Tab-separated table of C-alpha atoms and ligand atoms in Angstrom:
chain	number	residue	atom	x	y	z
A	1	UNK	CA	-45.359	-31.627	18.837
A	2	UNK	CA	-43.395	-33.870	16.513
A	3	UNK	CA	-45.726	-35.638	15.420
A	4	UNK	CA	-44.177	-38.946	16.264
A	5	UNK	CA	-41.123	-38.235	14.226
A	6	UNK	CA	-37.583	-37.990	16.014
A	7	UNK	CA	-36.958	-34.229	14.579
A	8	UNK	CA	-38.715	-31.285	13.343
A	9	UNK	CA	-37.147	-32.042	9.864
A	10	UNK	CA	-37.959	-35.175	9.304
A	11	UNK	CA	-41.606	-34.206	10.010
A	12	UNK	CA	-41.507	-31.216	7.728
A	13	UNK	CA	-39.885	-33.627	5.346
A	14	UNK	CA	-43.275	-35.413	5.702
A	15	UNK	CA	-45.481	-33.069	5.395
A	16	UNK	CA	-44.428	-32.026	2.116
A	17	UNK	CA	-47.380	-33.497	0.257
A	18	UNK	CA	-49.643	-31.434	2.607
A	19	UNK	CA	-47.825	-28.453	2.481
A	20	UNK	CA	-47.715	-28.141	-1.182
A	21	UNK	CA	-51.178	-28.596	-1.042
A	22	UNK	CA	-52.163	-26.174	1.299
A	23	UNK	CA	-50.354	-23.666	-1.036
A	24	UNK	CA	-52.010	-24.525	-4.096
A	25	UNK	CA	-55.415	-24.756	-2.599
A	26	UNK	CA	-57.877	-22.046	-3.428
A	27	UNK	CA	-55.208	-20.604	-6.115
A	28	UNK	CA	-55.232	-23.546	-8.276
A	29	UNK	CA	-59.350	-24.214	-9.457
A	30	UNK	CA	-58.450	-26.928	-11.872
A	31	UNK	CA	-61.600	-27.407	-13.725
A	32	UNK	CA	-62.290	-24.148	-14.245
A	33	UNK	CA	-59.180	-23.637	-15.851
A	34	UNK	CA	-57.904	-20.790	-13.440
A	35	UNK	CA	-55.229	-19.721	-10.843
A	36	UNK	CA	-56.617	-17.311	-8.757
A	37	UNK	CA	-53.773	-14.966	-6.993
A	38	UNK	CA	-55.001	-11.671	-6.286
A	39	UNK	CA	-51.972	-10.440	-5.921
A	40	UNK	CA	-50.522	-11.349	-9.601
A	41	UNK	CA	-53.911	-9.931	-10.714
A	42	UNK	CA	-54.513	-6.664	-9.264
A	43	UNK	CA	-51.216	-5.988	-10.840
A	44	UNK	CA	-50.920	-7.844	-13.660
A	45	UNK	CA	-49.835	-4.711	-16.024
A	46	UNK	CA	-46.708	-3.728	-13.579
A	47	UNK	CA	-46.418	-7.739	-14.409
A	48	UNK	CA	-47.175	-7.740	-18.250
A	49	UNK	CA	-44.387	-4.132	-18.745
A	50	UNK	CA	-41.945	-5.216	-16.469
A	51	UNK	CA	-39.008	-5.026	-18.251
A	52	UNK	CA	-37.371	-7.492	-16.487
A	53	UNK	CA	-38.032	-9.392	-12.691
A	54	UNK	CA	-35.153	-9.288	-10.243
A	55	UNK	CA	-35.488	-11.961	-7.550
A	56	UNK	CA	-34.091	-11.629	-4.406
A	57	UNK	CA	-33.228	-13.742	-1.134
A	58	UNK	CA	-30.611	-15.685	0.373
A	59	UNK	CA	-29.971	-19.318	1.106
A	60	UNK	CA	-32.210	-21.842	0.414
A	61	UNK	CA	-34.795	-19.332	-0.570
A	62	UNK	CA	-32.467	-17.913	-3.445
A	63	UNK	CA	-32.283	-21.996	-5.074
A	64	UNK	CA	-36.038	-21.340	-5.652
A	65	UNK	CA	-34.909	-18.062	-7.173
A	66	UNK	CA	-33.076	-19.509	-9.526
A	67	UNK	CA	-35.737	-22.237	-10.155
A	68	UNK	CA	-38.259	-19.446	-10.469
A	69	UNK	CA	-35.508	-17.927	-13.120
A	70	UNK	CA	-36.207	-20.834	-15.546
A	71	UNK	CA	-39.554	-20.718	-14.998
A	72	UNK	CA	-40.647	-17.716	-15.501
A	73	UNK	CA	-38.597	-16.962	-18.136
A	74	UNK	CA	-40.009	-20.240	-20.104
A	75	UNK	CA	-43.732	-19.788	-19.490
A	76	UNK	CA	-43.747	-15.969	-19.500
A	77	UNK	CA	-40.852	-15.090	-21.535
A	78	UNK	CA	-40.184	-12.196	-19.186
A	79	UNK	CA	-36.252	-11.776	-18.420
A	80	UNK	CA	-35.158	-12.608	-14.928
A	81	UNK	CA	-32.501	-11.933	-12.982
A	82	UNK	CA	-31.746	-13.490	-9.602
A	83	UNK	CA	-29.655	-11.888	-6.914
A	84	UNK	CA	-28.459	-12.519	-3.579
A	85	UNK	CA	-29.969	-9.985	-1.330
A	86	UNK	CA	-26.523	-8.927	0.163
A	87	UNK	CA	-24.751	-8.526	-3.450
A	88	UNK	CA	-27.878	-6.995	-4.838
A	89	UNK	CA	-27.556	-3.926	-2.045
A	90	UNK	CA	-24.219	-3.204	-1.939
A	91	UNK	CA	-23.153	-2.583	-5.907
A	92	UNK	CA	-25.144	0.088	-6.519
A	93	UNK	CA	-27.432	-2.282	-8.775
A	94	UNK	CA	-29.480	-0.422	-11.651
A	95	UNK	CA	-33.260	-0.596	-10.662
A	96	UNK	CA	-36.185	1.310	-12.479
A	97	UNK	CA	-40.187	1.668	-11.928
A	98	UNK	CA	-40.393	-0.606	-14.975
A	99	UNK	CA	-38.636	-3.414	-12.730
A	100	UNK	CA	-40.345	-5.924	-10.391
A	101	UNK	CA	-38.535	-7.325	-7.525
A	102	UNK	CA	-39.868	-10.511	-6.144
A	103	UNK	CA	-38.439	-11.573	-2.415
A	104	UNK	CA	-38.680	-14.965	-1.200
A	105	UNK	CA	-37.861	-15.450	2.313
A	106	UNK	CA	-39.639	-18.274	4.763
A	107	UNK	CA	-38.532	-16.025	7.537
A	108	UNK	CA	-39.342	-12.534	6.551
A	109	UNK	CA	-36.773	-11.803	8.564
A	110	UNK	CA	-33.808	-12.102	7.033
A	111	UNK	CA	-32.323	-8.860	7.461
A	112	UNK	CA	-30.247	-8.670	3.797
A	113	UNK	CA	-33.241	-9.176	2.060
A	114	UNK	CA	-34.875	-6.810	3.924
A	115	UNK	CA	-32.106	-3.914	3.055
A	116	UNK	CA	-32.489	-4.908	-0.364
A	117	UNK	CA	-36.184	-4.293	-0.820
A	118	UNK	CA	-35.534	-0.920	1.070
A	119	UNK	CA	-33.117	-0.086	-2.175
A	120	UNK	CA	-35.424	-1.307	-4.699
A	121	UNK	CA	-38.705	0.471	-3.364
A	122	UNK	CA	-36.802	3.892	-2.881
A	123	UNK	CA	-35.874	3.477	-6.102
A	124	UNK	CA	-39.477	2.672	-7.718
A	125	UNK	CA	-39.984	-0.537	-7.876
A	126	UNK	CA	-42.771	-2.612	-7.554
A	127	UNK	CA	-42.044	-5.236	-5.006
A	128	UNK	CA	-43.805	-8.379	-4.879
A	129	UNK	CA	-43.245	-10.741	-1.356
A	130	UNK	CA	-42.819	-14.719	-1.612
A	131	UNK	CA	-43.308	-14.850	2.263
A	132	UNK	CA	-43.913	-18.035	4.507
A	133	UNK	CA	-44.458	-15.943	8.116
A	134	UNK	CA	-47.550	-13.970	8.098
A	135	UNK	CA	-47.177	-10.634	9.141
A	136	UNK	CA	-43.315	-10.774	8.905
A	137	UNK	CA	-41.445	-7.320	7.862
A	138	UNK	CA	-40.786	-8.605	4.472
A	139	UNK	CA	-44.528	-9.329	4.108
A	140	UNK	CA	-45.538	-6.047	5.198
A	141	UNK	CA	-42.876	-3.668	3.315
A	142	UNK	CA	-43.996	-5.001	-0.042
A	143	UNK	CA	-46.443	-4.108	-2.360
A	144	UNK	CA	-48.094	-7.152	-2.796
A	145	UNK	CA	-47.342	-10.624	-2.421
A	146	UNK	CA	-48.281	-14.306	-1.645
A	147	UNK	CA	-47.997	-16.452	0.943
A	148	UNK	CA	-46.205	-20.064	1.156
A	149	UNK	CA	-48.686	-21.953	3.229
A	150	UNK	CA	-46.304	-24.502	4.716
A	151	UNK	CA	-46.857	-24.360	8.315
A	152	UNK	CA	-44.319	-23.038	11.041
A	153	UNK	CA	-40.753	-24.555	9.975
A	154	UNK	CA	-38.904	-25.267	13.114
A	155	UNK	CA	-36.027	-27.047	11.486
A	156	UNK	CA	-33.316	-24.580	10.381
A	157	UNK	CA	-32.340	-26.507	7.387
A	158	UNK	CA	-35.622	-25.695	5.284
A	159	UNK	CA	-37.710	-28.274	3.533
A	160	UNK	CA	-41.397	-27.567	3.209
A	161	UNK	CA	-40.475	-24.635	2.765
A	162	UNK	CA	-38.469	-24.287	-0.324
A	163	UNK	CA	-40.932	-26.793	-2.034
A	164	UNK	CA	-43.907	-24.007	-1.185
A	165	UNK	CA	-41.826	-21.375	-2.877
A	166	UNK	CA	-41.441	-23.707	-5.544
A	167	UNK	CA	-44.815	-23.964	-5.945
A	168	UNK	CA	-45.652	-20.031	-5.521
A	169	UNK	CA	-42.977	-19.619	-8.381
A	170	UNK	CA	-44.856	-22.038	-10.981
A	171	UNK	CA	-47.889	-20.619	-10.431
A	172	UNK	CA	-47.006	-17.049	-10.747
A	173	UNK	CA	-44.733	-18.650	-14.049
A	174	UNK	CA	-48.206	-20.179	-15.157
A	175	UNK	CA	-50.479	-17.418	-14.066
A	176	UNK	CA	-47.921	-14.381	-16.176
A	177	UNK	CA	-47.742	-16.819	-18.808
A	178	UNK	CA	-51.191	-17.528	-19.612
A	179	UNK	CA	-51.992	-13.968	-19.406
A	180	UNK	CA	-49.183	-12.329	-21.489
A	181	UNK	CA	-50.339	-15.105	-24.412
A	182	UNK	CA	-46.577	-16.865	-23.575
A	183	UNK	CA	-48.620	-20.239	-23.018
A	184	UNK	CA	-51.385	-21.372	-24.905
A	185	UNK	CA	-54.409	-22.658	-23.120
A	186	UNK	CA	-53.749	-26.467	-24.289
A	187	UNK	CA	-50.791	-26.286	-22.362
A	188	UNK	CA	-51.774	-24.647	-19.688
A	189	UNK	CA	-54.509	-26.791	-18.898
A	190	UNK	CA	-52.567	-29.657	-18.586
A	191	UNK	CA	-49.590	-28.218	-16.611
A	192	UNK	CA	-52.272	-27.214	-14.047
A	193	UNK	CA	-53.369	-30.586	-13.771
A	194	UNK	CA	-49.754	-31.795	-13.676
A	195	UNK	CA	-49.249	-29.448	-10.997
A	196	UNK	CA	-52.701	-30.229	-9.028
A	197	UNK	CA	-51.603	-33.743	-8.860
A	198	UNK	CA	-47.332	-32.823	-7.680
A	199	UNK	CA	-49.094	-33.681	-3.924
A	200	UNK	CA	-49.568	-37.042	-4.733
A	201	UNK	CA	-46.259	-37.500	-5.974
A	202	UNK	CA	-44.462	-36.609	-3.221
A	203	UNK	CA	-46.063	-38.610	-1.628
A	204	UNK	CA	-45.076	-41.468	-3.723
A	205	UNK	CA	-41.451	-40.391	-3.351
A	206	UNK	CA	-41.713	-40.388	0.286
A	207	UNK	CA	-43.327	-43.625	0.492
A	208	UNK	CA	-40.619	-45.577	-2.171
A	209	UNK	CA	-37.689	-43.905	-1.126
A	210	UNK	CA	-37.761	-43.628	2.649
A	211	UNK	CA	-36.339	-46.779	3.668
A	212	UNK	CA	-34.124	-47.283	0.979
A	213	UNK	CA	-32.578	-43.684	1.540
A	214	UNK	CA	-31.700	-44.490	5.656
A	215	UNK	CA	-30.152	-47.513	4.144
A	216	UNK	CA	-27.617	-45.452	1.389
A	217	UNK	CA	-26.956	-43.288	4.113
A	218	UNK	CA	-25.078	-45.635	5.901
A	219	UNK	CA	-22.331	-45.701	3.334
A	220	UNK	CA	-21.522	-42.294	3.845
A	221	UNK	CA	-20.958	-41.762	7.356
A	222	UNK	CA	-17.522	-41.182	6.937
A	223	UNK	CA	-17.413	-38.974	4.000
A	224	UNK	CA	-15.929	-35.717	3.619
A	225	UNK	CA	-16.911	-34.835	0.479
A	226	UNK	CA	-19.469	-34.462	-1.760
A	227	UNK	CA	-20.276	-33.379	-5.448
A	228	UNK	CA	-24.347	-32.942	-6.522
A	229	UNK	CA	-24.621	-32.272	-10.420
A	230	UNK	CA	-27.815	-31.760	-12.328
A	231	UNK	CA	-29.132	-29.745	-15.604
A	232	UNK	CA	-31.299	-27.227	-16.579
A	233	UNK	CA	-34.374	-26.983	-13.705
A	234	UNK	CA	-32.554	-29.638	-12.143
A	235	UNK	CA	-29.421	-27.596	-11.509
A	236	UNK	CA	-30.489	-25.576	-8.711
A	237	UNK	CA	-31.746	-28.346	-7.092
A	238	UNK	CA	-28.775	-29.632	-6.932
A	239	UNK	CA	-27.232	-26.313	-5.224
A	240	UNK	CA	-29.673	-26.859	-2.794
A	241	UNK	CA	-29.441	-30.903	-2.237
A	242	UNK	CA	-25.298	-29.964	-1.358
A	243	UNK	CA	-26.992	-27.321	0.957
A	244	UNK	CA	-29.237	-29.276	2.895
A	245	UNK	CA	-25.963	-31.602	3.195
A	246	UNK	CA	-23.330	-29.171	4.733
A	247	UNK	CA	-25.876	-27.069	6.540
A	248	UNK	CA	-26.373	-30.528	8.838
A	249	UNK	CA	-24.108	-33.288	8.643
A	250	UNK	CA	-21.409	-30.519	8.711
A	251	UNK	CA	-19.817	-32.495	5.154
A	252	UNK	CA	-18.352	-30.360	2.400
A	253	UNK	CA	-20.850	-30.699	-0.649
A	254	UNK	CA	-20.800	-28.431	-3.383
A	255	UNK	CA	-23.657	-28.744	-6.386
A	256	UNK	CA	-22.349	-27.577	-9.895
A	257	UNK	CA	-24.157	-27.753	-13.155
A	258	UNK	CA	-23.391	-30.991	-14.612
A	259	UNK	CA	-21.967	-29.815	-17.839
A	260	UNK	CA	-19.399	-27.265	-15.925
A	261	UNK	CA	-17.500	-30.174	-13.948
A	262	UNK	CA	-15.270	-30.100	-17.239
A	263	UNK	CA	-14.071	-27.029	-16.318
A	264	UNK	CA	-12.611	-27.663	-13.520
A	265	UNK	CA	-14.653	-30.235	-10.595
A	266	UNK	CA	-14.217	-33.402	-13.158
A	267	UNK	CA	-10.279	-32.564	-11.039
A	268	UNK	CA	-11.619	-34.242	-7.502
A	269	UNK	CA	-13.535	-37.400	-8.863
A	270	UNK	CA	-11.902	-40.451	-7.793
A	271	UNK	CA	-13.101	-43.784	-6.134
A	272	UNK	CA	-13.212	-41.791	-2.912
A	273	UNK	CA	-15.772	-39.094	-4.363
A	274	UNK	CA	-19.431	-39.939	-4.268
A	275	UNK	CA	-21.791	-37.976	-6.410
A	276	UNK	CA	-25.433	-37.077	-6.783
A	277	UNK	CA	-26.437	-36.776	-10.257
A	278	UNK	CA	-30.173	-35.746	-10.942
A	279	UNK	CA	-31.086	-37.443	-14.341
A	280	UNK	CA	-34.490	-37.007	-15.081
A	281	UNK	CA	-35.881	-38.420	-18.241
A	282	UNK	CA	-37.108	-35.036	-19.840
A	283	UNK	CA	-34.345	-32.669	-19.091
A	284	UNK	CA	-31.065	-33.122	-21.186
A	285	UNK	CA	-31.234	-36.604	-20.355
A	286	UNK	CA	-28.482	-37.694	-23.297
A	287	UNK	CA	-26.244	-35.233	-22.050
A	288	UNK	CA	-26.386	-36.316	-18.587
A	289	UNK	CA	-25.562	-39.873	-19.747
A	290	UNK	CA	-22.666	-38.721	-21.134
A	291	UNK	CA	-21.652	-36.543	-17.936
A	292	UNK	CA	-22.492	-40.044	-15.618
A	293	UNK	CA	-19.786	-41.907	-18.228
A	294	UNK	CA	-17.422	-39.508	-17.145
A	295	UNK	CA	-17.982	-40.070	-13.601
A	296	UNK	CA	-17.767	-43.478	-14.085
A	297	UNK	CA	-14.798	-43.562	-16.181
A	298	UNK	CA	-12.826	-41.983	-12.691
A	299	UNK	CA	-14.438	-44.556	-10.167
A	300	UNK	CA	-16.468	-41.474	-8.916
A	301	UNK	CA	-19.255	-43.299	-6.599
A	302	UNK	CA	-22.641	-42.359	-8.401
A	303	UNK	CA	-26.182	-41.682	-6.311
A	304	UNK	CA	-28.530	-41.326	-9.213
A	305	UNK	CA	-31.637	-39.439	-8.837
A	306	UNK	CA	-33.869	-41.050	-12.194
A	307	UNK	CA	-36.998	-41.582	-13.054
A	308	UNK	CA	-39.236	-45.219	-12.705
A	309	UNK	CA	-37.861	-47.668	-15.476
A	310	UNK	CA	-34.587	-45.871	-16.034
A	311	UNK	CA	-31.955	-48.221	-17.450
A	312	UNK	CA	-29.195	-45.854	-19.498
A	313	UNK	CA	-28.055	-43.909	-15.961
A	314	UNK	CA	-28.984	-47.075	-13.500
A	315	UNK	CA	-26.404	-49.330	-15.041
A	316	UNK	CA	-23.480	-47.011	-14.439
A	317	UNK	CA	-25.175	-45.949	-11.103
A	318	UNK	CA	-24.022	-47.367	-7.377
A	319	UNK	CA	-27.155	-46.554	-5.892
A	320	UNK	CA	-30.697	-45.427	-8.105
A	321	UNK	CA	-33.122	-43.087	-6.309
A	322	UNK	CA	-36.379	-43.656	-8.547
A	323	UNK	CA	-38.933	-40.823	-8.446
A	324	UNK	CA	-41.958	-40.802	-10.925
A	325	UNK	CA	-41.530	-38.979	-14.351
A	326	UNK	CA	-42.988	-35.903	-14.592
A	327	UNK	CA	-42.775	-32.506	-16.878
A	328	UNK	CA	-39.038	-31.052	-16.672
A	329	UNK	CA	-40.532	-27.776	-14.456
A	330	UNK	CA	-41.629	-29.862	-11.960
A	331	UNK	CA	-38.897	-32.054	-11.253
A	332	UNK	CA	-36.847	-29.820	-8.596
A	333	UNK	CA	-40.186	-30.600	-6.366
A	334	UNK	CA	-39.978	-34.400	-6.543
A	335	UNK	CA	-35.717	-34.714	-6.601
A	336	UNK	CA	-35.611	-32.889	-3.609
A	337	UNK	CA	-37.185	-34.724	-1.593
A	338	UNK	CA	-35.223	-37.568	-1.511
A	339	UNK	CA	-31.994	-35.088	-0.985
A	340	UNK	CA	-33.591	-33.647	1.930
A	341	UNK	CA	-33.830	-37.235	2.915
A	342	UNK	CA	-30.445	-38.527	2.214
A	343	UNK	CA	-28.941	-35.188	3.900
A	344	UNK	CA	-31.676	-35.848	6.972
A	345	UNK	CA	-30.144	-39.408	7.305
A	346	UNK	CA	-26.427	-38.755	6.675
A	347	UNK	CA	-26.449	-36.389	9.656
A	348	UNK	CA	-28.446	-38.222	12.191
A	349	UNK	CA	-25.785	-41.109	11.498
A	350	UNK	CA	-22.908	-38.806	12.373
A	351	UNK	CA	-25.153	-37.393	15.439
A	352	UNK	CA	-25.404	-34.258	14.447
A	353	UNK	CA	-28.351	-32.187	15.914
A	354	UNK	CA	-30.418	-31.472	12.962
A	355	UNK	CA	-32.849	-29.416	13.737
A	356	UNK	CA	-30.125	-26.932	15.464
A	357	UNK	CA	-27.269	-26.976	13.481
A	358	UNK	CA	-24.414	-25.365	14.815
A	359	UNK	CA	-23.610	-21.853	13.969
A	360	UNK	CA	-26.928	-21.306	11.787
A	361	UNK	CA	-30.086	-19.677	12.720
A	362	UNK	CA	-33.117	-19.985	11.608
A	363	UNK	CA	-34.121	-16.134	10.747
A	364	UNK	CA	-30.805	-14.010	10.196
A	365	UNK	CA	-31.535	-11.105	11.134
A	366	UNK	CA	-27.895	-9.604	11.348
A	367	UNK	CA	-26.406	-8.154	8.050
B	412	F6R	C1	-31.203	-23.200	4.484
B	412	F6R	C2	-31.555	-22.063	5.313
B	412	F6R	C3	-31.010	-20.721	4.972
B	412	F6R	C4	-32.174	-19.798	4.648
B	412	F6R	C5	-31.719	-18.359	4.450
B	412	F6R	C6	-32.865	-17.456	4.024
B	412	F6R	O1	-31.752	-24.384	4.938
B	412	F6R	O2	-32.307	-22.212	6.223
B	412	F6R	O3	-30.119	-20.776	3.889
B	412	F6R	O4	-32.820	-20.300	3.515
B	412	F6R	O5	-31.143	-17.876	5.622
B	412	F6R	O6	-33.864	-17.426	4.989
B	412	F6R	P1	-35.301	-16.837	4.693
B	412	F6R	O7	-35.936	-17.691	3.642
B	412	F6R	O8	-36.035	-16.908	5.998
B	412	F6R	O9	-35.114	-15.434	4.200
């Protein structure tokens, strides 16, 4: 039932391109110009007078909050706020019936999350469900909703997962935005088409990077530390590259927006310190030039996550991770693949069990 692959994860790893697919398909009609989520639609003016979106979840799912943060907020130009499920419920957080609360959870399970949508329906609002288990409490408690189409996830360190949610989140981004007259059809158009094509990407990714990534791993066996830094969209991905890392090779890894290691991180880097820095070309790419001097400048050992052709961040880099170029929104899809890989690798080194990492389970369903 694995496929042929040693673990669960590795084979959800793999079936990214299919997965993203599957969650795009019959939502996304390219030529005609439309994404079709009944959902979004049948509600599209608690959408359009929302006066703000709270997302909440926990983990993994609450990186493709955040990612969902940026864009929503860019395409739609409809404030967002994203909470952890367990903060949100117990501060006695301000919620209207002019507020939409989106939950993403693979589960459905997860017990916080759960609580949390309690709160926000007793207090009016309309709650939308970003759900990968059909049928799962979170699923049924909310208003509306759409499902991630990944498949079962066995592994407890998500994968397909989070890059479903990711692409949920652009399409509701592109859907809200079109609609609300945020994003002009021009643009739209070819984002969708962008987006249509993310599958073959991934692909791509997996097919460039695999071998070299088992390879890099092997440095790092030892390690007991790790820093991942990226920008803008890029930033939560790099939250969740650390957590793919400590969740199962059981190494400390924490992700930090690259322009905050100033203010305090830029303290640990020293030749012993290895760091993953996501550098796409479009997304503050000067700026993270300067941030990878800094690094350098402190013998901090540089993984660089950059797009085909980079030269500016390869030259300082120890080891280049090349994924294709694409636009900014849809880079957290095609970086993260590789960090799921590099994690994946790291821990199987160290024999950790991967797909059963101690301590964690896969649907928390204690507060
Ligand atoms: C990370 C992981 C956890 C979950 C979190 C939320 O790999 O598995 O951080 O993401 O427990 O779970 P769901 O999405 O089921 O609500």
């Amino acid at each position: 039932e694995k496929g042929g692959y040693e673990h669960f994860m590795l084979k959800e790893i793999f079936e990214q391109p299919k997965s993203v697919h599957d969650t795009m398909r019959g939502r996304l009609l390219v030529d005609e110009g439309i994404i079709k989520m009944a959902g979004i639609w049948d509600h599209l003016e608690r959408f359009k007078n929302a006066n703000r979106i709270i997302i909440i979840a926990c983990g993994t799912s609450w990186h493709a909050g955040l990612i969902g943060e940026y864009l929503i907020e860019e395409y739609a130009r409809i404030p967002v706020e994203v909470e952890y499920a367990s903060e949100f419920r117990y501060r006695n957080p301000i919620i209207t019936d002019k507020d939409v609360v989106i939950a993403i959870s693979q589960s459905g399970e997860t017990a916080d999350t759960m609580a949390a949508l309690k709160l926000a329906k007793e207090k009016g609002a309309f709650i939308y469900g970003i759900c990968n288990v059909v049928d799962s409490s979170i699923a049924r408690i909310t208003d509306a909703g759409s499902y991630t189409h990944a498949g079962p996830e066995i592994g407890v360190a998500s994968t397909k997962a989070f890059t479903a949610q990711l692409t949920i989140l652009t399409l509701i981004a592109f859907k809200l935005g079109k609609h609300n007259g945020n994003l002009g059809n021009a643009d739209f158009m070819s984002l969708i088409a962008e987006l249509d094509a993310i599958p073959k990407r991934i692909e791509e990714v997996l097919n460039t990077t695999h071998e070299q990534i088992k390879e890099i791993a092997k440095d790092f066996v030892e390690t007991t530390n790790f820093l991942y830094l990226g920008r803008g969209y890029n930033y939560p991905a790099a939250l969740e590259g650390a957590l793919k890392l400590k969740e199962i090779s059981y190494i400390h890894a924490e992700g930090y927006p690259a322009a905050e290691m100033k203010h305090g991180p830029i303290a640990l880097i020293d030749e012993n310190m290895p760091i993953v820095i996501i550098a796409p070309k479009r997304g503050h790419y000067d700026k993270i030039v300067s941030n990878v001097q800094e690094i350098k400048a402190r013998k901090g050992k540089i993984i660089a996550v950059v797009n085909k052709g980079d030269r500016q961040v390869s030259e300082m880099a120890d080891y280049v991770i090349e994924i294709p170029e694409t636009s900014e929104c849809f880079s957290p899809i095609v970086a993260s693949v590789p960090l799921q890989l590099l994690a994946y690798y790291i821990a199987v080194y160290r024999g950790a069990n991967v797909d059963q990492p101690r301590n964690l389970a896969k649907s928390v369903t204690v507060e």
